[in-house]
mmCIF file of C-alpha atoms in Angstrom:
data_model
loop_
_atom_site.group_PDB
_atom_site.id
_atom_site.type_symbol
_atom_site.label_atom_id
_atom_site.label_comp_id
_atom_site.label_asym_id
_atom_site.label_seq_id
_atom_site.Cartn_x
_atom_site.Cartn_y
_atom_site.Cartn_z
ATOM 1 C CA ASP A 1 23.847 -144.129 -62.431
ATOM 2 C CA THR A 2 22.999 -147.468 -64.033
ATOM 3 C CA GLU A 3 19.656 -148.067 -62.401
ATOM 4 C CA VAL A 4 16.012 -148.010 -63.276
ATOM 5 C CA THR A 5 14.004 -147.008 -60.218
ATOM 6 C CA GLN A 6 10.377 -148.008 -59.824
ATOM 7 C CA THR A 7 7.916 -146.792 -57.220
ATOM 8 C CA PRO A 8 6.053 -147.992 -55.330
ATOM 9 C CA LYS A 9 7.461 -151.460 -54.757
ATOM 10 C CA HIS A 10 4.083 -152.785 -53.637
ATOM 11 C CA LEU A 11 0.584 -151.495 -54.346
ATOM 12 C CA VAL A 12 -2.819 -152.736 -53.317
ATOM 13 C CA MET A 13 -5.769 -151.059 -54.997
ATOM 14 C CA GLY A 14 -9.490 -151.509 -55.294
ATOM 15 C CA MET A 15 -11.211 -151.960 -58.606
ATOM 16 C CA THR A 16 -12.583 -148.409 -58.503
ATOM 17 C CA ASN A 17 -9.305 -146.747 -57.571
ATOM 18 C CA LYS A 18 -6.981 -144.696 -59.745
ATOM 19 C CA LYS A 19 -3.276 -145.131 -59.133
ATOM 20 C CA SER A 20 -0.006 -144.598 -60.970
ATOM 21 C CA LEU A 21 3.224 -146.519 -61.235
ATOM 22 C CA LYS A 22 6.399 -144.534 -61.720
ATOM 23 C CA CYS A 23 9.688 -145.364 -63.389
ATOM 24 C CA GLU A 24 12.820 -143.233 -63.574
ATOM 25 C CA GLN A 25 16.216 -143.635 -65.208
ATOM 26 C CA HIS A 26 19.176 -141.319 -65.618
ATOM 27 C CA MET A 27 21.252 -143.312 -68.065
ATOM 28 C CA GLY A 28 20.297 -141.168 -71.022
ATOM 29 C CA HIS A 29 18.268 -143.992 -72.523
ATOM 30 C CA ARG A 30 15.670 -142.782 -75.011
ATOM 31 C CA ALA A 31 13.669 -146.025 -75.140
ATOM 32 C CA MET A 32 11.528 -147.075 -72.192
ATOM 33 C CA TYR A 33 9.284 -150.064 -71.723
ATOM 34 C CA TRP A 34 6.523 -151.484 -69.540
ATOM 35 C CA TYR A 35 6.330 -155.232 -69.066
ATOM 36 C CA LYS A 36 3.766 -157.255 -67.132
ATOM 37 C CA GLN A 37 4.661 -160.486 -65.405
ATOM 38 C CA LYS A 38 2.064 -162.844 -63.974
ATOM 39 C CA ALA A 39 3.082 -165.401 -61.388
ATOM 40 C CA LYS A 40 5.157 -168.251 -62.799
ATOM 41 C CA LYS A 41 5.152 -166.672 -66.257
ATOM 42 C CA PRO A 42 7.746 -164.708 -68.227
ATOM 43 C CA PRO A 43 7.512 -160.929 -68.599
ATOM 44 C CA GLU A 44 5.368 -159.751 -71.491
ATOM 45 C CA LEU A 45 5.750 -156.439 -73.265
ATOM 46 C CA MET A 46 2.966 -153.889 -72.827
ATOM 47 C CA PHE A 47 4.281 -150.582 -74.194
ATOM 48 C CA VAL A 48 7.374 -149.082 -75.792
ATOM 49 C CA TYR A 49 8.246 -145.397 -75.757
ATOM 50 C CA SER A 50 10.886 -144.056 -78.085
ATOM 51 C CA TYR A 51 12.041 -140.447 -77.751
ATOM 52 C CA GLU A 52 9.141 -139.824 -75.367
ATOM 53 C CA LYS A 53 6.543 -140.960 -77.904
ATOM 54 C CA LEU A 54 4.467 -144.097 -77.726
ATOM 55 C CA SER A 55 5.859 -146.425 -80.353
ATOM 56 C CA ILE A 56 4.346 -149.805 -79.558
ATOM 57 C CA ASN A 57 1.134 -150.735 -77.727
ATOM 58 C CA GLU A 58 0.738 -154.488 -77.488
ATOM 59 C CA SER A 59 -3.063 -154.278 -77.559
ATOM 60 C CA VAL A 60 -3.198 -153.409 -73.898
ATOM 61 C CA PRO A 61 -6.658 -152.581 -72.435
ATOM 62 C CA SER A 62 -7.384 -148.889 -72.039
ATOM 63 C CA ARG A 63 -7.559 -149.209 -68.251
ATOM 64 C CA PHE A 64 -3.763 -149.053 -68.504
ATOM 65 C CA SER A 65 -2.611 -145.638 -69.695
ATOM 66 C CA PRO A 66 1.107 -144.955 -70.175
ATOM 67 C CA GLU A 67 2.713 -141.553 -70.103
ATOM 68 C CA CYS A 68 6.243 -140.344 -70.751
ATOM 69 C CA PRO A 69 6.530 -136.769 -69.419
ATOM 70 C CA ASN A 70 10.239 -136.495 -70.228
ATOM 71 C CA SER A 71 13.202 -138.576 -71.264
ATOM 72 C CA SER A 72 13.847 -139.825 -67.723
ATOM 73 C CA LEU A 73 10.344 -140.642 -66.533
ATOM 74 C CA LEU A 74 7.744 -143.189 -67.477
ATOM 75 C CA ASN A 75 4.383 -143.543 -65.769
ATOM 76 C CA LEU A 76 1.654 -146.132 -65.967
ATOM 77 C CA HIS A 77 -1.760 -144.846 -64.931
ATOM 78 C CA LEU A 78 -4.182 -147.448 -63.679
ATOM 79 C CA HIS A 79 -7.947 -147.115 -63.530
ATOM 80 C CA ALA A 80 -10.787 -149.579 -63.018
ATOM 81 C CA LEU A 81 -8.485 -152.570 -62.912
ATOM 82 C CA GLN A 82 -9.632 -156.143 -62.483
ATOM 83 C CA PRO A 83 -8.276 -158.731 -60.056
ATOM 84 C CA GLU A 84 -6.680 -160.546 -62.987
ATOM 85 C CA ASP A 85 -4.487 -157.476 -63.517
ATOM 86 C CA SER A 86 -2.635 -158.365 -60.339
ATOM 87 C CA ALA A 87 0.965 -158.924 -61.403
ATOM 88 C CA LEU A 88 4.532 -157.666 -61.227
ATOM 89 C CA TYR A 89 4.938 -154.611 -63.448
ATOM 90 C CA LEU A 90 8.449 -154.103 -64.719
ATOM 91 C CA CYS A 91 9.879 -150.998 -66.287
ATOM 92 C CA ALA A 92 12.954 -151.131 -68.501
ATOM 93 C CA SER A 93 15.032 -148.725 -70.505
ATOM 94 C CA SER A 94 17.624 -148.996 -73.238
ATOM 95 C CA GLN A 95 19.388 -147.045 -75.900
ATOM 96 C CA VAL A 96 17.240 -146.852 -79.004
ATOM 97 C CA THR A 97 19.608 -149.377 -80.572
ATOM 98 C CA GLY A 98 18.556 -151.851 -77.890
ATOM 99 C CA TYR A 99 21.908 -151.672 -76.144
ATOM 100 C CA GLY A 100 21.971 -151.548 -72.370
ATOM 101 C CA TYR A 101 18.527 -153.014 -71.713
ATOM 102 C CA THR A 102 18.037 -152.505 -67.966
ATOM 103 C CA PHE A 103 15.084 -153.520 -65.820
ATOM 104 C CA GLY A 104 13.798 -151.965 -62.647
ATOM 105 C CA SER A 105 12.955 -154.098 -59.629
ATOM 106 C CA GLY A 106 9.244 -153.886 -60.354
ATOM 107 C CA THR A 107 5.988 -152.935 -58.686
ATOM 108 C CA ARG A 108 3.999 -155.808 -57.286
ATOM 109 C CA LEU A 109 0.356 -154.864 -57.846
ATOM 110 C CA THR A 110 -2.598 -156.501 -56.162
ATOM 111 C CA VAL A 111 -6.123 -155.570 -57.247
ATOM 112 C CA VAL A 112 -8.818 -156.377 -54.696
ATOM 113 C CA ALA B 1 7.956 -164.053 -85.356
ATOM 114 C CA GLN B 2 10.510 -164.867 -82.775
ATOM 115 C CA LYS B 3 10.401 -167.615 -80.234
ATOM 116 C CA VAL B 4 12.500 -168.719 -77.304
ATOM 117 C CA THR B 5 12.245 -172.231 -75.915
ATOM 118 C CA GLN B 6 13.498 -173.287 -72.531
ATOM 119 C CA ALA B 7 12.527 -176.915 -72.434
ATOM 120 C CA GLN B 8 13.536 -177.462 -68.806
ATOM 121 C CA THR B 9 10.752 -176.202 -66.569
ATOM 122 C CA GLU B 10 12.435 -177.148 -63.308
ATOM 123 C CA ILE B 11 15.866 -178.456 -62.371
ATOM 124 C CA SER B 12 16.951 -179.579 -58.928
ATOM 125 C CA VAL B 13 20.588 -180.204 -58.067
ATOM 126 C CA VAL B 14 22.705 -180.649 -55.004
ATOM 127 C CA GLU B 15 25.184 -177.962 -54.113
ATOM 128 C CA LYS B 16 28.520 -178.172 -55.977
ATOM 129 C CA GLU B 17 27.004 -179.963 -58.934
ATOM 130 C CA ASP B 18 27.366 -178.419 -62.385
ATOM 131 C CA VAL B 19 24.107 -177.584 -64.167
ATOM 132 C CA THR B 20 23.315 -176.502 -67.725
ATOM 133 C CA LEU B 21 20.217 -174.544 -68.655
ATOM 134 C CA ASP B 22 19.152 -174.915 -72.270
ATOM 135 C CA CYS B 23 17.843 -172.211 -74.562
ATOM 136 C CA VAL B 24 16.838 -172.588 -78.202
ATOM 137 C CA TYR B 25 15.626 -169.628 -80.242
ATOM 138 C CA GLU B 26 13.999 -168.932 -83.570
ATOM 139 C CA THR B 27 14.374 -165.761 -85.567
ATOM 140 C CA ARG B 28 14.440 -164.659 -89.199
ATOM 141 C CA ASP B 29 16.722 -161.721 -88.513
ATOM 142 C CA THR B 30 20.465 -161.796 -89.062
ATOM 143 C CA THR B 31 21.016 -159.189 -86.362
ATOM 144 C CA TYR B 32 19.659 -159.972 -82.946
ATOM 145 C CA TYR B 33 20.680 -160.109 -79.314
ATOM 146 C CA LEU B 34 20.383 -162.893 -76.777
ATOM 147 C CA PHE B 35 20.187 -162.423 -73.040
ATOM 148 C CA TRP B 36 20.121 -164.422 -69.851
ATOM 149 C CA TYR B 37 18.410 -163.026 -66.760
ATOM 150 C CA LYS B 38 18.153 -164.357 -63.230
ATOM 151 C CA GLN B 39 14.984 -163.728 -61.227
ATOM 152 C CA PRO B 40 15.253 -164.556 -57.520
ATOM 153 C CA PRO B 41 12.132 -164.810 -55.352
ATOM 154 C CA SER B 42 12.331 -161.077 -54.622
ATOM 155 C CA GLY B 43 11.286 -160.478 -58.237
ATOM 156 C CA GLU B 44 13.895 -158.255 -59.813
ATOM 157 C CA LEU B 45 15.375 -159.316 -63.138
ATOM 158 C CA VAL B 46 19.131 -159.536 -62.803
ATOM 159 C CA PHE B 47 21.040 -159.160 -66.060
ATOM 160 C CA LEU B 48 23.628 -161.891 -66.571
ATOM 161 C CA ILE B 49 24.806 -161.643 -70.168
ATOM 162 C CA ARG B 50 24.067 -160.124 -73.556
ATOM 163 C CA ARG B 51 25.405 -161.621 -76.760
ATOM 164 C CA ASN B 52 24.929 -160.278 -80.265
ATOM 165 C CA SER B 53 24.341 -162.516 -83.235
ATOM 166 C CA PHE B 54 27.752 -161.823 -84.750
ATOM 167 C CA ASP B 55 29.723 -162.884 -81.713
ATOM 168 C CA GLU B 56 29.833 -166.640 -81.264
ATOM 169 C CA GLN B 57 32.641 -166.645 -78.782
ATOM 170 C CA ASN B 58 31.812 -168.513 -75.634
ATOM 171 C CA GLU B 59 32.066 -166.532 -72.452
ATOM 172 C CA ILE B 60 33.037 -167.350 -68.912
ATOM 173 C CA SER B 61 32.374 -165.192 -65.896
ATOM 174 C CA GLY B 62 33.391 -166.811 -62.650
ATOM 175 C CA ARG B 63 31.238 -169.915 -62.191
ATOM 176 C CA TYR B 64 29.017 -168.942 -65.120
ATOM 177 C CA SER B 65 29.653 -169.827 -68.747
ATOM 178 C CA TRP B 66 27.655 -169.496 -71.923
ATOM 179 C CA ASN B 67 27.765 -171.515 -75.126
ATOM 180 C CA PHE B 68 26.340 -169.746 -78.185
ATOM 181 C CA GLN B 69 25.947 -171.864 -81.313
ATOM 182 C CA LYS B 70 24.232 -170.265 -84.274
ATOM 183 C CA SER B 71 24.264 -173.534 -86.201
ATOM 184 C CA THR B 72 21.842 -175.041 -83.703
ATOM 185 C CA SER B 73 20.226 -171.731 -82.616
ATOM 186 C CA SER B 74 21.160 -172.427 -79.038
ATOM 187 C CA PHE B 75 22.465 -170.268 -76.217
ATOM 188 C CA ASN B 76 23.039 -172.527 -73.244
ATOM 189 C CA PHE B 77 24.061 -171.451 -69.762
ATOM 190 C CA THR B 78 26.206 -173.515 -67.397
ATOM 191 C CA ILE B 79 26.724 -172.935 -63.698
ATOM 192 C CA THR B 80 29.771 -174.701 -62.342
ATOM 193 C CA ALA B 81 29.881 -175.804 -58.716
ATOM 194 C CA SER B 82 26.364 -174.573 -58.020
ATOM 195 C CA GLN B 83 25.512 -172.850 -54.763
ATOM 196 C CA VAL B 84 22.272 -172.422 -52.842
ATOM 197 C CA VAL B 85 22.286 -168.722 -53.776
ATOM 198 C CA ASP B 86 21.976 -169.734 -57.425
ATOM 199 C CA SER B 87 18.412 -170.870 -56.750
ATOM 200 C CA ALA B 88 16.160 -168.729 -58.925
ATOM 201 C CA VAL B 89 14.206 -168.659 -62.156
ATOM 202 C CA TYR B 90 16.462 -168.150 -65.149
ATOM 203 C CA PHE B 91 15.125 -166.593 -68.328
ATOM 204 C CA CYS B 92 16.633 -166.655 -71.770
ATOM 205 C CA ALA B 93 15.467 -163.772 -73.967
ATOM 206 C CA LEU B 94 15.751 -162.703 -77.580
ATOM 207 C CA SER B 95 15.747 -159.117 -78.770
ATOM 208 C CA GLU B 96 14.900 -158.144 -82.269
ATOM 209 C CA ALA B 97 14.290 -154.844 -83.928
ATOM 210 C CA ARG B 98 10.623 -154.203 -84.431
ATOM 211 C CA GLU B 99 9.050 -151.315 -86.298
ATOM 212 C CA GLY B 100 6.842 -149.046 -84.291
ATOM 213 C CA SER B 101 5.345 -145.642 -84.900
ATOM 214 C CA GLY B 102 8.558 -144.141 -83.579
ATOM 215 C CA GLY B 103 10.922 -146.167 -85.727
ATOM 216 C CA SER B 104 12.752 -149.326 -84.748
ATOM 217 C CA ASN B 105 12.312 -150.594 -81.240
ATOM 218 C CA TYR B 106 13.673 -153.550 -79.389
ATOM 219 C CA LYS B 107 11.275 -155.982 -77.830
ATOM 220 C CA LEU B 108 12.558 -158.726 -75.563
ATOM 221 C CA THR B 109 10.797 -162.036 -75.967
ATOM 222 C CA PHE B 110 11.397 -164.314 -73.023
ATOM 223 C CA GLY B 111 11.408 -168.053 -72.756
ATOM 224 C CA LYS B 112 9.135 -169.556 -70.125
ATOM 225 C CA GLY B 113 12.002 -169.779 -67.673
ATOM 226 C CA THR B 114 13.725 -172.574 -65.805
ATOM 227 C CA LEU B 115 13.320 -172.829 -62.047
ATOM 228 C CA LEU B 116 16.644 -173.921 -60.614
ATOM 229 C CA THR B 117 16.714 -175.233 -57.073
ATOM 230 C CA VAL B 118 20.087 -175.893 -55.502
ATOM 231 C CA ASN B 119 19.817 -177.977 -52.375
ATOM 232 C CA PRO B 120 22.439 -177.934 -49.628
#
């Protein structure tokens, strides 16, 4: 299995809602990442997990809360988002050496 | 700090033309990785190639070829005999080790991307 699976593919949420994005991989990768991509822009790193522990937080607002329950799963909990948070959220995984960097197909989030 | 520059914002060609997408990078590290990704309108990032800093051999895969030159810090991508299905945004990316609370991690820094349109 050489895939990173993200669910849901599309999500529309209100500014008072709480929702979660999910990411799963079974490649044995111990590094997992969340990227955010606004329209017509490149992906930008949000968080890095290494061995299930948060290693890098790129000064992301607290309304985004990542979680890594085990070595195969990565969640992104969303609460009180703003319309400007609407974007494509990409999950990726790799070996801790950086080898095998693989992206999921993304969740397209719209905040209304 | 690392930086990736894709100077071509948009390129439009007619089918069967060859096209080269430019990528110039900056890094202080001696060990790093360079990538090219394709992003069609559907949104997923499709991995095309990974090259490490110690391997300057050029690579060819079908209609795709890559020219890595450390002397000019460039990693250019050529599509030969372009097809309509090649229409997409192409990103060049640089990976460097970065220290986090959990040890070294690898962050990809992307260029701004080049929108390639291949017209029939």
